[in-house]
Coordinates of C-alpha atoms and ligand atoms in Angstrom, one line a residue:
X190 CA -38.6 -33.2 10.0
X191 CA -37.0 -31.5 12.7
X192 CA -39.2 -30.4 15.4
X193 CA -38.6 -27.7 18.0
X194 CA -39.9 -27.9 21.6
X195 CA -38.9 -26.0 24.7
X196 CA -36.7 -27.3 27.4
X197 CA -35.6 -26.6 30.2
X198 CA -32.3 -25.2 30.4
X199 CA -29.5 -23.5 32.8
X200 CA -28.8 -20.0 32.3
X201 CA -26.1 -17.3 33.3
X202 CA -27.7 -14.3 34.5
X203 CA -26.0 -11.9 32.4
X204 CA -28.3 -9.2 32.9
X205 CA -27.4 -9.0 36.5
X206 CA -23.9 -7.4 35.2
X207 CA -24.9 -5.3 32.3
X208 CA -23.4 -2.0 33.7
X209 CA -19.8 -4.0 34.4
X210 CA -19.8 -5.3 31.1
X211 CA -20.5 -2.3 29.3
X212 CA -18.1 -0.3 31.2
X213 CA -15.5 -2.9 30.6
X214 CA -16.4 -3.0 27.1
X215 CA -15.8 0.7 27.1
X216 CA -11.8 0.2 27.9
X217 CA -11.3 -1.8 24.9
X218 CA -9.7 -0.3 21.7
X219 CA -11.9 -1.6 19.1
X220 CA -10.4 -1.5 15.5
X221 CA -12.6 -0.3 13.8
X222 CA -14.5 1.4 16.7
X223 CA -17.7 1.5 14.9
X224 CA -18.1 -2.3 15.5
X225 CA -17.3 -1.7 19.1
X226 CA -19.6 1.1 20.0
X227 CA -22.3 -0.2 17.3
X228 CA -22.9 -3.7 16.5
X229 CA -21.0 -4.9 19.8
X230 CA -22.2 -2.1 21.8
X231 CA -26.0 -2.5 20.9
X232 CA -25.6 -6.0 21.6
X233 CA -24.5 -5.3 25.0
X234 CA -27.0 -2.6 25.6
X235 CA -29.7 -5.4 24.9
X236 CA -27.8 -8.0 26.8
X237 CA -29.8 -11.3 27.5
X238 CA -29.2 -13.9 30.1
X239 CA -26.8 -16.9 28.5
X240 CA -28.3 -20.3 27.6
X241 CA -25.2 -21.9 28.9
X242 CA -26.4 -25.6 28.9
X243 CA -26.5 -28.3 26.0
X244 CA -28.1 -31.4 25.9
X245 CA -25.3 -33.3 24.3
X246 CA -22.9 -36.1 25.5
X247 CA -19.6 -34.5 24.1
X248 CA -18.3 -31.3 25.7
X249 CA -17.4 -29.9 29.3
X250 CA -19.9 -31.4 31.8
X251 CA -21.9 -28.8 33.8
X252 CA -20.3 -28.9 37.3
X253 CA -23.7 -28.9 38.9
X254 CA -24.8 -31.4 41.6
X255 CA -28.3 -31.7 42.3
X256 CA -29.9 -33.5 45.5
X257 CA -33.7 -34.8 45.7
X258 CA -34.1 -32.2 48.7
X259 CA -33.5 -29.3 46.1
X260 CA -30.1 -28.6 47.2
X261 CA -27.9 -27.6 44.2
X262 CA -24.0 -27.5 44.6
X263 CA -21.2 -26.1 42.2
X264 CA -18.1 -28.0 42.1
X265 CA -14.8 -25.9 41.9
X266 CA -12.0 -28.4 41.8
X267 CA -10.9 -31.9 41.8
X268 CA -10.0 -31.5 45.2
X269 CA -13.3 -30.6 46.2
X270 CA -15.2 -33.1 44.5
X271 CA -12.9 -35.8 45.7
X272 CA -13.7 -34.3 49.5
X273 CA -17.5 -34.4 49.1
X274 CA -17.6 -37.6 47.0
X275 CA -17.2 -41.5 48.4
X276 CA -17.0 -42.9 45.1
X277 CA -14.5 -40.5 43.1
X278 CA -11.8 -42.4 41.4
X279 CA -8.3 -41.2 42.3
X280 CA -7.4 -40.5 38.5
X281 CA -10.7 -39.0 37.6
X282 CA -11.4 -38.3 34.0
X283 CA -13.7 -35.2 34.1
X284 CA -15.8 -35.9 30.9
X285 CA -18.7 -38.0 30.4
X286 CA -19.3 -40.9 31.2
X287 CA -16.9 -41.2 33.9
X288 CA -18.2 -38.0 35.6
X289 CA -21.5 -38.8 35.5
X290 CA -20.8 -42.0 38.0
X291 CA -19.5 -39.5 40.9
X292 CA -21.7 -38.9 43.6
X293 CA -21.3 -36.3 46.5
X294 CA -22.9 -36.2 49.5
X295 CA -25.3 -33.6 50.2
X296 CA -24.2 -31.1 53.0
X297 CA -27.8 -30.1 53.7
X298 CA -29.6 -33.7 54.2
X299 CA -26.7 -36.1 53.6
X300 CA -28.5 -38.0 50.8
X301 CA -26.8 -38.5 47.5
X302 CA -26.4 -35.9 45.0
X303 CA -25.9 -36.5 41.2
X304 CA -24.6 -34.2 38.1
X305 CA -27.2 -32.6 36.0
X306 CA -26.7 -34.6 32.9
X307 CA -25.9 -31.3 30.5
X308 CA -22.7 -30.2 29.1
X309 CA -21.6 -26.7 28.5
X310 CA -22.1 -24.2 25.4
X311 CA -19.0 -24.7 23.8
X312 CA -18.8 -20.8 23.6
X313 CA -18.0 -20.9 27.5
X314 CA -15.0 -23.1 26.6
X315 CA -13.6 -20.5 24.4
X316 CA -14.4 -17.7 26.5
X317 CA -12.4 -19.2 29.4
X318 CA -9.2 -19.5 27.2
X319 CA -7.2 -16.7 29.2
X320 CA -6.9 -18.6 32.3
X321 CA -8.2 -22.1 31.0
X322 CA -5.0 -22.5 28.7
X323 CA -2.6 -21.9 32.0
X324 CA -4.7 -24.1 34.0
X325 CA -5.0 -20.9 36.4
X326 CA -5.5 -20.7 39.2
X327 CA -4.3 -24.0 40.0
X328 CA -1.0 -23.2 38.7
X329 CA 0.9 -20.7 36.6
X330 CA -0.3 -17.9 38.4
X331 CA 2.6 -15.6 37.3
X332 CA 2.3 -16.8 33.4
X333 CA -1.6 -16.0 33.6
X334 CA -0.9 -12.6 35.3
X335 CA 2.1 -11.6 33.0
X336 CA -0.5 -12.3 29.9
X337 CA -3.8 -11.2 31.1
X338 CA -5.3 -8.9 29.8
X339 CA -3.9 -9.6 26.3
X340 CA -2.6 -6.9 24.3
X341 CA -4.4 -8.0 21.1
X342 CA -6.7 -10.2 19.7
X343 CA -8.0 -10.4 16.1
X344 CA -11.0 -12.8 14.6
X345 CA -13.7 -12.1 12.1
X346 CA -16.7 -9.9 12.4
X347 CA -19.2 -12.8 13.3
X348 CA -17.8 -13.3 16.4
X349 CA -19.0 -10.1 17.8
X350 CA -21.7 -12.9 19.3
X351 CA -18.9 -15.4 19.4
X352 CA -15.5 -15.2 21.1
X353 CA -15.7 -11.2 21.6
X354 CA -18.6 -11.7 23.5
X355 CA -17.7 -15.0 25.5
X356 CA -14.2 -13.8 26.2
X357 CA -15.9 -10.4 27.8
X358 CA -18.6 -11.9 29.4
X359 CA -16.6 -14.6 31.1
X360 CA -13.9 -11.9 32.0
X361 CA -16.3 -9.5 33.5
X362 CA -17.9 -12.5 35.8
X363 CA -14.9 -13.6 37.1
X364 CA -12.3 -10.7 37.3
X365 CA -14.8 -7.8 36.3
X366 CA -12.3 -6.5 33.9
X367 CA -11.7 -6.7 30.1
X368 CA -9.8 -9.7 28.9
X369 CA -8.2 -7.8 26.0
X370 CA -6.9 -4.1 25.4
X371 CA -7.1 -4.2 21.4
X372 CA -9.3 -6.0 19.0
X373 CA -8.8 -5.8 15.0
X374 CA -12.2 -7.1 13.5
X375 CA -11.5 -8.9 10.2
X376 CA -14.2 -8.8 7.3
X377 CA -14.7 -11.9 5.5
X378 CA -13.1 -13.0 2.4
X379 CA -15.6 -12.8 -0.9
X380 CA -15.1 -13.7 -4.5
X381 CA -14.1 -11.6 -7.4
X382 CA -17.7 -10.4 -7.6
X383 CA -18.2 -10.0 -3.8
X384 CA -20.5 -13.1 -3.2
X385 CA -19.7 -15.2 -0.1
X386 CA -17.2 -18.0 -1.0
X387 CA -19.3 -21.4 -0.7
X388 CA -18.0 -25.0 -1.8
X389 CA -21.3 -25.8 -3.4
X390 CA -21.3 -22.6 -5.6
X391 CA -17.8 -23.6 -6.7
X392 CA -16.4 -20.2 -6.2
X393 CA -14.2 -21.0 -2.9
X394 CA -10.4 -20.7 -3.2
X395 CA -8.3 -23.4 -1.8
X396 CA -5.7 -21.3 0.4
X397 CA -3.2 -23.8 -0.2
X398 CA -3.6 -23.7 -3.9
X399 CA -3.4 -19.8 -3.9
X400 CA -0.3 -20.1 -1.3
X401 CA 1.5 -22.4 -3.7
X402 CA 0.5 -20.4 -6.6
X403 CA 1.6 -16.8 -5.5
X404 CA 3.7 -17.6 -2.4
X405 CA 2.8 -16.8 1.3
X406 CA 4.5 -13.2 1.1
X407 CA 2.1 -12.2 -1.9
X408 CA -1.0 -13.7 -0.2
X409 CA -0.4 -11.7 3.2
X410 CA 0.7 -8.8 1.2
X411 CA -2.7 -8.6 -0.6
X412 CA -4.7 -8.7 2.6
X413 CA -2.5 -6.0 4.2
X414 CA -2.6 -3.6 1.3
X415 CA -6.0 -4.3 -0.5
X416 CA -8.5 -2.6 2.0
X417 CA -8.9 -2.1 6.0
X418 CA -9.0 -5.2 7.5
X419 CA -12.6 -5.1 8.6
X420 CA -13.9 -4.7 5.2
X421 CA -14.8 -7.7 3.2
X422 CA -12.1 -8.9 0.9
X423 CA -12.8 -9.8 -2.7
X424 CA -10.1 -12.5 -3.3
X425 CA -8.9 -12.9 -7.0
X426 CA -5.8 -13.9 -9.0
X427 CA -5.5 -10.6 -10.5
X428 CA -5.7 -8.6 -7.0
X429 CA -2.8 -10.5 -5.7
X430 CA -0.8 -10.3 -9.0
X431 CA -1.2 -6.4 -8.8
X432 CA 0.3 -6.3 -5.1
X433 CA 3.0 -8.4 -6.2
X434 CA 3.8 -6.4 -9.2
X435 CA 3.7 -3.0 -7.5
X436 CA 5.3 -3.9 -4.0
X437 CA 7.3 -7.4 -4.0
X438 CA 8.4 -7.2 -7.6
X439 CA 9.6 -3.4 -7.3
X440 CA 11.3 -4.2 -4.0
X441 CA 13.3 -7.7 -5.4
X442 CA 13.9 -5.6 -8.7
X443 CA 15.8 -2.6 -6.7
X444 CA 17.2 -5.4 -4.6
X445 CA 18.5 -7.4 -7.7
X446 CA 20.1 -4.0 -9.1
X447 CA 22.2 -3.2 -5.9
X448 CA 23.3 -7.0 -5.9
X449 CA 24.2 -6.9 -9.6
X450 CA 26.6 -4.0 -9.4
X451 CA 27.9 -4.9 -5.7
X452 CA 29.2 -8.6 -7.2
X453 CA 30.8 -6.6 -10.0
X454 CA 32.5 -4.3 -7.9
X455 CA 33.0 -6.6 -4.9
X456 CA 31.5 -3.9 -2.9
X457 CA 31.4 -4.8 0.8
X458 CA 29.4 -2.4 3.2
X459 CA 31.0 -3.4 6.3
X460 CA 34.4 -1.4 5.0
X461 CA 32.2 2.1 4.4
X462 CA 30.3 4.4 6.6
X463 CA 27.4 6.5 5.4
X464 CA 29.1 10.0 5.5
X465 CA 26.2 12.4 5.7
X466 CA 27.9 15.8 4.8
X467 CA 29.4 14.2 1.9
X468 CA 26.0 12.9 0.0
X469 CA 24.5 14.3 -2.9
X470 CA 21.1 15.5 -2.7
X471 CA 19.4 12.5 -4.1
X472 CA 21.1 10.5 -1.4
X473 CA 19.9 12.8 1.1
X474 CA 16.3 12.6 -0.3
X475 CA 16.3 9.3 0.0
X476 CA 17.4 9.0 3.8
X477 CA 15.0 11.5 4.7
X478 CA 12.2 9.7 2.9
X479 CA 13.6 6.5 4.7
X480 CA 13.7 7.9 8.1
X481 CA 10.1 9.4 7.9
X482 CA 9.0 6.2 6.7
X483 CA 10.4 4.5 9.6
X484 CA 8.9 7.0 12.1
X485 CA 5.2 6.7 10.2
X486 CA 5.2 2.8 10.0
X487 CA 6.2 2.9 13.8
X488 CA 3.5 5.2 14.8
X489 CA 0.9 3.3 12.1
X490 CA 1.7 0.0 13.6
X491 CA 1.4 1.3 17.5
X492 CA -2.0 2.3 16.2
X493 CA -3.2 -1.1 14.4
X494 CA -3.1 1.1 11.1
X495 CA -2.4 -1.8 8.5
X496 CA -3.7 -1.1 5.4
X497 CA -1.8 2.5 6.0
X498 CA 1.6 1.0 6.6
X499 CA 1.3 -1.2 3.4
X500 CA 0.5 1.7 1.8
X501 CA 3.4 4.0 3.1
X502 CA 5.9 0.9 2.2
X503 CA 4.7 0.3 -0.9
X504 CA 5.0 4.5 -1.6
X505 CA 8.4 4.4 -0.4
X506 CA 9.5 1.5 -2.8
X507 CA 8.2 3.3 -5.5
X508 CA 10.1 6.3 -5.0
X509 CA 13.5 4.4 -4.3
X510 CA 13.1 2.5 -7.6
X511 CA 11.4 4.9 -10.0
X512 CA 13.0 8.0 -8.9
X513 CA 16.2 7.4 -6.7
X514 CA 17.8 4.5 -8.7
X515 CA 16.4 5.7 -12.1
X516 CA 18.2 9.1 -11.4
X517 CA 21.1 7.7 -9.9
X518 CA 21.5 4.7 -12.0
X519 CA 25.0 6.0 -14.0
X520 CA 26.6 6.3 -10.6
X521 CA 26.5 2.7 -10.1
X522 CA 28.1 2.3 -13.4
X523 CA 31.2 4.7 -12.9
X524 CA 34.5 3.2 -13.2
X525 CA 36.4 2.9 -10.0
X526 CA 35.4 3.8 -6.5
X527 CA 35.0 7.2 -6.0
X528 CA 33.2 8.7 -3.0
X529 CA 30.2 9.3 -5.4
X530 CA 29.6 5.9 -6.1
X531 CA 30.3 4.6 -2.3
X532 CA 27.9 7.3 -1.5
X533 CA 25.3 5.8 -4.0
X534 CA 26.1 2.3 -2.6
X535 CA 26.0 3.1 1.0
X536 CA 22.5 5.1 0.6
X537 CA 20.9 2.2 -1.3
X538 CA 22.1 -0.4 0.9
X539 CA 21.0 1.6 3.9
X540 CA 17.4 1.8 2.4
X541 CA 17.3 -1.9 1.3
X542 CA 18.3 -3.1 4.7
X543 CA 15.9 -0.5 6.6
X544 CA 13.0 -1.2 4.3
X545 CA 13.4 -5.1 4.8
X546 CA 13.3 -4.8 8.6
X547 CA 10.2 -2.6 8.7
X548 CA 8.8 -4.7 6.1
X549 CA 9.6 -7.9 7.9
X550 CA 6.3 -8.4 9.9
X551 CA 4.3 -8.2 6.9
X552 CA 6.7 -10.1 4.0
X553 CA 8.7 -12.4 6.3
X554 CA 10.1 -14.7 3.6
X555 CA 11.2 -12.0 0.7
X556 CA 12.9 -9.8 3.7
X557 CA 14.6 -12.5 5.3
X558 CA 16.1 -13.9 2.1
X559 CA 17.3 -9.9 1.4
X560 CA 18.8 -9.9 4.9
X561 CA 20.4 -13.0 4.7
X562 CA 22.2 -12.1 1.2
X563 CA 23.1 -8.2 2.1
X564 CA 23.7 -8.5 6.2
X565 CA 24.7 -12.0 7.2
X566 CA 27.0 -12.6 4.4
X567 CA 29.2 -9.9 5.2
X568 CA 28.5 -9.8 8.8
X569 CA 28.7 -13.3 10.9
X570 CA 28.1 -11.4 14.2
X571 CA 24.4 -9.7 12.8
X572 CA 21.4 -11.6 14.4
X573 CA 20.9 -15.0 12.8
X574 CA 17.6 -13.9 11.5
X575 CA 16.1 -10.4 10.4
X576 CA 13.2 -11.6 12.7
X577 CA 15.5 -11.5 15.6
X578 CA 16.7 -8.0 14.8
X579 CA 15.0 -4.3 16.5
X580 CA 12.8 -2.2 15.0
X581 CA 15.0 0.2 13.1
X582 CA 15.4 3.8 15.2
X583 CA 14.8 6.9 13.5
X584 CA 17.7 9.0 12.8
X585 CA 15.8 12.6 13.2
X586 CA 19.0 14.0 11.7
X587 CA 18.4 12.7 8.3
X588 CA 14.9 14.1 8.1
X589 CA 14.7 17.1 5.8
X590 CA 11.1 18.1 5.4
X591 CA 12.0 21.1 2.8
X592 CA 13.7 18.4 1.0
X593 CA 11.0 16.1 1.0
X594 CA 8.4 19.1 0.0
X595 CA 10.6 20.2 -2.9
X596 CA 11.2 16.8 -4.3
X597 CA 7.6 15.7 -4.0
X598 CA 6.9 18.9 -6.3
X599 CA 9.6 18.0 -8.7
X600 CA 8.0 14.4 -9.0
X601 CA 4.5 16.1 -9.5
X602 CA 5.5 18.6 -12.1
X603 CA 7.3 15.5 -14.1
X604 CA 4.1 13.5 -13.6
X605 CA 2.1 16.3 -15.3
X606 CA 5.0 17.2 -17.7
X607 CA 4.7 13.5 -18.6
X608 CA 0.9 13.5 -19.3
X609 CA 1.3 16.8 -21.3
X610 CA 3.8 15.0 -23.3
X611 CA 1.4 12.3 -23.9
X612 CA -1.7 14.6 -24.6
X613 CA 0.4 16.2 -27.3
X614 CA 1.5 13.0 -28.5
X615 CA 5.3 13.9 -28.2
X616 CA 7.3 11.0 -27.5
X617 CA 10.0 11.8 -24.7
X618 CA 13.1 11.7 -27.0
X619 CA 11.7 14.7 -28.9
X620 CA 13.3 18.0 -26.9
X621 CA 11.1 20.2 -26.3
X622 CA 12.1 24.3 -25.8
X623 CA 9.9 25.6 -22.9
X624 CA 7.7 24.6 -20.1
X625 CA 6.0 27.0 -17.7
X626 CA 4.9 25.8 -14.1
X627 CA 2.8 27.7 -11.7
X628 CA 3.1 26.0 -8.1
X629 CA 3.0 27.2 -4.6
X630 CA 6.9 26.8 -4.3
X631 CA 9.3 27.8 -6.8
X632 CA 12.0 25.6 -7.1
X633 CA 15.8 26.4 -6.9
X634 CA 17.7 25.9 -10.1
X635 CA 19.1 22.5 -9.1
X636 CA 15.5 21.0 -8.9
X637 CA 14.7 22.6 -12.1
X638 CA 17.6 21.1 -13.8
X639 CA 16.3 17.7 -12.5
X640 CA 12.5 18.5 -14.2
X641 CA 14.4 19.6 -17.3
X642 CA 16.4 16.5 -17.8
X643 CA 13.8 14.2 -17.1
X644 CA 11.1 15.9 -19.5
X645 CA 13.7 16.8 -22.0
X646 CA 12.9 20.2 -21.9
X647 CA 15.5 23.0 -22.5
X648 CA 13.8 25.5 -20.1
X649 CA 11.6 25.1 -17.3
X650 CA 10.4 28.5 -16.2
X651 CA 8.2 29.3 -12.9
X652 CA 5.1 31.5 -13.4
X653 CA 2.8 33.2 -10.9
X654 CA -0.2 32.9 -13.5
X655 CA -0.3 30.5 -16.5
X656 CA -3.6 32.0 -17.8
X657 CA -2.0 33.6 -20.8
X658 CA -1.5 30.2 -22.0
X659 CA -4.9 29.2 -21.4
X660 CA -8.1 29.8 -23.4
X661 CA -11.7 28.9 -22.7
X662 CA -14.6 28.3 -24.7
X663 CA -18.5 29.5 -23.4
X664 CA -21.8 27.7 -24.1
X665 CA -25.1 28.7 -22.5
X666 CA -26.2 26.7 -19.6
X667 CA -29.9 25.8 -21.1
X668 CA -31.4 25.0 -17.9
X669 CA -30.8 28.6 -16.3
X670 CA -30.4 30.5 -19.7
X671 CA -33.5 29.1 -21.3
X672 CA -36.1 30.2 -18.6
X673 CA -34.4 33.9 -18.4
X674 CA -34.0 34.5 -22.1
X675 CA -35.7 31.7 -24.1
X676 CA -36.2 34.0 -27.1
X677 CA -32.5 35.3 -27.3
X678 CA -31.1 31.9 -27.0
X679 CA -30.0 32.0 -30.7
X680 CA -28.1 35.3 -30.2
X681 CA -26.8 34.3 -26.7
X682 CA -25.2 31.2 -28.4
X683 CA -23.5 32.9 -31.3
X684 CA -22.4 35.8 -28.9
X685 CA -20.5 33.4 -26.8
X686 CA -19.0 31.3 -29.7
X687 CA -17.8 34.7 -30.9
X688 CA -16.0 35.6 -27.9
X689 CA -12.3 35.8 -27.2
X690 CA -12.0 33.3 -24.5
X691 CA -9.0 34.7 -22.5
X692 CA -10.6 38.1 -22.2
X693 CA -13.9 37.0 -21.5
X694 CA -12.7 34.8 -18.4
X695 CA -10.8 37.6 -17.3
X696 CA -14.0 39.8 -17.4
X697 CA -15.8 36.7 -15.6
X698 CA -13.3 36.7 -12.9
X699 CA -13.4 40.5 -11.9
X700 CA -17.3 41.0 -12.6
X701 CA -18.6 37.9 -12.0
X702 CA -20.7 37.9 -15.1
X703 CA -20.8 38.5 -19.0
X704 CA -22.7 41.2 -20.1
X705 CA -24.5 41.5 -23.6
X706 CA -26.7 44.0 -24.9
X707 CA -28.9 42.6 -28.0
X708 CA -30.8 46.0 -29.6
X709 CA -31.3 47.2 -26.2
X710 CA -32.0 43.9 -24.3
X711 CA -29.5 43.5 -21.5
X712 CA -28.2 40.0 -20.8
X713 CA -26.3 39.0 -17.6
X714 CA -24.9 35.7 -17.4
X715 CA -23.0 34.4 -14.3
X716 CA -20.8 31.5 -13.9
X717 CA -24.3 29.3 -13.1
X718 CA -25.4 30.2 -16.7
X719 CA -22.2 29.1 -18.4
X720 CA -20.7 25.9 -19.5
X721 CA -17.1 26.9 -19.3
X722 CA -14.5 24.8 -21.1
X723 CA -10.6 24.7 -21.5
X724 CA -10.2 25.9 -25.3
X725 CA -7.7 23.5 -27.4
X726 CA -4.6 25.6 -28.3
X727 CA -2.3 24.4 -31.1
X728 CA 0.5 25.7 -29.3
X729 CA 0.1 25.0 -25.7
X730 CA -0.9 21.7 -23.5
X731 CA -2.0 22.4 -20.3
X732 CA -2.0 19.6 -17.3
X733 CA -3.0 20.5 -13.6
X734 CA -3.6 19.0 -10.3
X735 CA -4.5 20.9 -7.4
X736 CA -1.5 22.1 -6.5
X737 CA 0.2 22.4 -9.7
X738 CA -0.3 23.4 -13.4
X739 CA 2.3 22.7 -16.1
X740 CA 2.1 24.4 -19.6
X741 CA 4.1 22.7 -22.4
X742 CA 4.9 24.7 -25.1
X743 CA 4.7 22.2 -28.2
X744 CA 6.0 24.3 -30.8
X745 CA 9.2 22.6 -32.5
X746 CA 11.4 24.9 -34.5
X747 CA 13.8 23.2 -36.8
X748 CA 16.4 22.9 -34.4
X749 CA 14.6 21.0 -31.9
X750 CA 13.1 18.5 -34.7
X751 CA 16.7 17.8 -36.0
X752 CA 17.7 17.4 -31.9
X753 CA 14.7 14.9 -31.9
X754 CA 16.0 13.0 -35.2
X755 CA 19.2 12.6 -34.0
X756 CA 18.0 11.2 -30.5
X757 CA 15.7 8.7 -32.3
X758 CA 18.9 7.7 -34.9
X759 CA 21.3 7.1 -31.5
X760 CA 18.5 5.3 -29.9
X761 CA 17.6 2.9 -33.0
X762 CA 21.4 2.5 -33.6
X763 CA 21.8 1.3 -29.8
X764 CA 18.8 -1.2 -30.4
X765 CA 20.8 -2.4 -33.6
X766 CA 24.0 -2.9 -31.9
X767 CA 22.1 -5.2 -29.4
X768 CA 20.1 -6.9 -31.9
X769 CA 23.4 -7.8 -33.8
X770 CA 25.0 -9.0 -30.6
X771 CA 27.9 -6.6 -30.6
X772 CA 29.8 -6.1 -27.3
X773 CA 29.4 -2.8 -25.6
X774 CA 33.1 -1.9 -26.4
X775 CA 32.8 -2.8 -30.0
X776 CA 33.2 -0.1 -32.4
X777 CA 31.2 -0.1 -35.7
X778 CA 31.0 1.2 -39.2
X779 CA 27.3 3.0 -39.4
X780 CA 25.5 3.1 -42.8
X781 CA 22.2 4.9 -44.0
X782 CA 20.1 4.9 -47.0
X783 CA 17.0 5.8 -48.8
X784 CA 15.9 9.2 -47.0
X785 CA 18.0 12.5 -48.1
X786 CA 16.6 14.3 -44.9
X787 CA 17.8 11.8 -42.7
X788 CA 21.3 11.7 -44.6
X789 CA 21.8 15.7 -43.9
X790 CA 20.9 15.3 -40.4
X791 CA 23.2 12.4 -40.0
X792 CA 26.3 14.5 -41.6
X793 CA 25.6 17.6 -39.7
X794 CA 25.3 15.9 -36.2
X795 CA 28.4 13.3 -37.2
X796 CA 30.6 14.2 -34.2
X797 CA 27.6 13.4 -31.5
X798 CA 26.4 10.1 -33.2
X799 CA 30.1 8.5 -33.8
X800 CA 30.6 9.6 -30.0
X801 CA 27.6 7.8 -28.8
X802 CA 27.0 5.1 -30.7
X803 CA 31.0 4.0 -30.9
X804 CA 30.8 4.7 -34.9
X805 CA 34.1 5.1 -36.5
X806 CA 32.9 5.7 -40.1
X807 CA 29.5 6.6 -41.7
X808 CA 28.9 5.1 -45.2
X809 CA 25.9 7.0 -47.0
X810 CA 23.5 5.4 -50.0
X811 CA 24.2 2.1 -49.4
X812 CA 23.5 0.0 -46.0
X813 CA 25.5 -3.1 -45.2
X814 CA 26.1 -5.8 -42.1
X815 CA 23.1 -5.7 -39.8
X816 CA 20.3 -4.0 -41.4
X817 CA 16.9 -2.8 -40.6
X818 CA 14.3 -0.1 -42.1
X819 CA 12.8 2.2 -39.7
X820 CA 10.0 4.9 -39.5
X821 CA 12.0 7.8 -37.7
X822 CA 9.3 10.2 -36.7
X823 CA 7.6 9.8 -40.3
X824 CA 11.0 9.4 -42.3
X825 CA 11.4 6.1 -43.6
X826 CA 15.1 5.3 -44.0
X827 CA 17.5 2.3 -43.8
X828 CA 20.1 1.9 -41.3
X829 CA 23.2 -0.9 -41.3
X830 CA 25.9 -1.4 -38.7
X831 CA 28.7 -3.6 -38.6
X832 CA 31.5 -4.3 -36.6
X833 CA 34.8 -2.5 -37.4
X834 CA 37.0 -5.4 -38.9
Ligands
ZN952 ZN1 -29.9 -32.9 50.1

């Protein structure tokens, strides 16, 4: 059994310096502030004297010698000890048992003084770290002064009563100032279900296993991007994999894309400069986003905003890959090395290098690899490692806010347009006639063309109001209408279901209510009395967020349907060319059978199909070579491709 019993103990009278320690704490930048003010602040408000002695053998011996006359003396250095002792060895070892043998002479009565047997609370050692590590004040004064107080420390949240406190307590007692300027408090790592990890429960993750499985960058990235540092982290493989895919994978793929084409073209970035005036709008957009990112990340890191930094890096990488590269791919495929291709290379190169440099503190290994291959391989005079380069400087001249805002709107519209296509179940290869957009800014034709191309829509038109495409259906809100007009509920339901939804919405907007008269009984229904839903309309599909509304006209006339078939055919033929193992430059004979409608469409569009698939000849009613059966938008047909012999 464990028995507790009271013993005499040594205390440091912290209550005597309560005001000082609170004042010093208020000079510290706590992240999050709530722990510094709350949990830690409350702890200081109720400060207790520090029970600093331990009845143990191992530990830092308490430096107090006691005389039988009652006098106590606290020794401050080896030199002082030797000067007061007759039996202190020259090479005194300051731990037990050696130190216990050293006695000193009582300055009051001249008798022998003995050390009190206790050792110090280990937190006292940890709190003495700032000066003890340098053996200050006995040496290294300059070193200590250069490093004290620390710019930044970090530990887990349980350290509010541990290291965070012992550092501040001792620093207040000795120097009466805070020992650190900034502190990030970390939350604990939990398992997938939010349970504390423990060996006995078997839910603990071995960090080395996780590192071996995912790599250090992926594990680091997970902790940066997942949630604010001070919140508990639910660690599981899927969460790490998501970060890997969304950021590390996207960055690596973009880098690999650049390397693939730069190798083909023997592109050497040291031989060219980025000539801003000559750049395309897409290039200027990426460079504007890039410089805004550098600025943002610098600001965030200065303010210890870790998660915000990671998310900004991730969002830029997504834009670079899924918008810039996606829209500009073909520029890298162009023949020769025209100015437009140089622009694309230099823009992407600049973005990759700069992004790597600002991401290097978070993902040190992948960025080093990119840097070594993209920079060091062509420039031997560049710093040896990415971690020896300076943080990039912002080029304010490259920042064009209007451009960024416009492109953000384009992206917003494209996302909504894709969603509208999805809900109408029309795939992207099927051209659509019209799309209407209601947004704060009417975009110029340059941007409208990007949207049309991206969404495969013939014409995108900005409108002040898209209400005309939207209709509504109304039902009574039983909770409020029931008590008011109980008897008339049946009639109200019927009347609402027969309304012209579009007109009724206008009436509701102007009058604030819908008015009915049932044989002289007046009924007034306000918004609170109505369940309003957007009515399904067979001709238009609407998608909206808080800034933009898009309306897709999903009526497909014969011409659009035919174009859809042609696009579908070309795509299938390209797939078959690949599956048959043809070279990109091989000319082919195309054959088709089994569907007259498809045959007609091919005949009408022979020129386009031949041109896009390098078909020199088209044969009907018989398939030959590599053949396959397809369902093209509901039409079943067989196709064949063979190499032109
Ligand atoms: Zn004495």
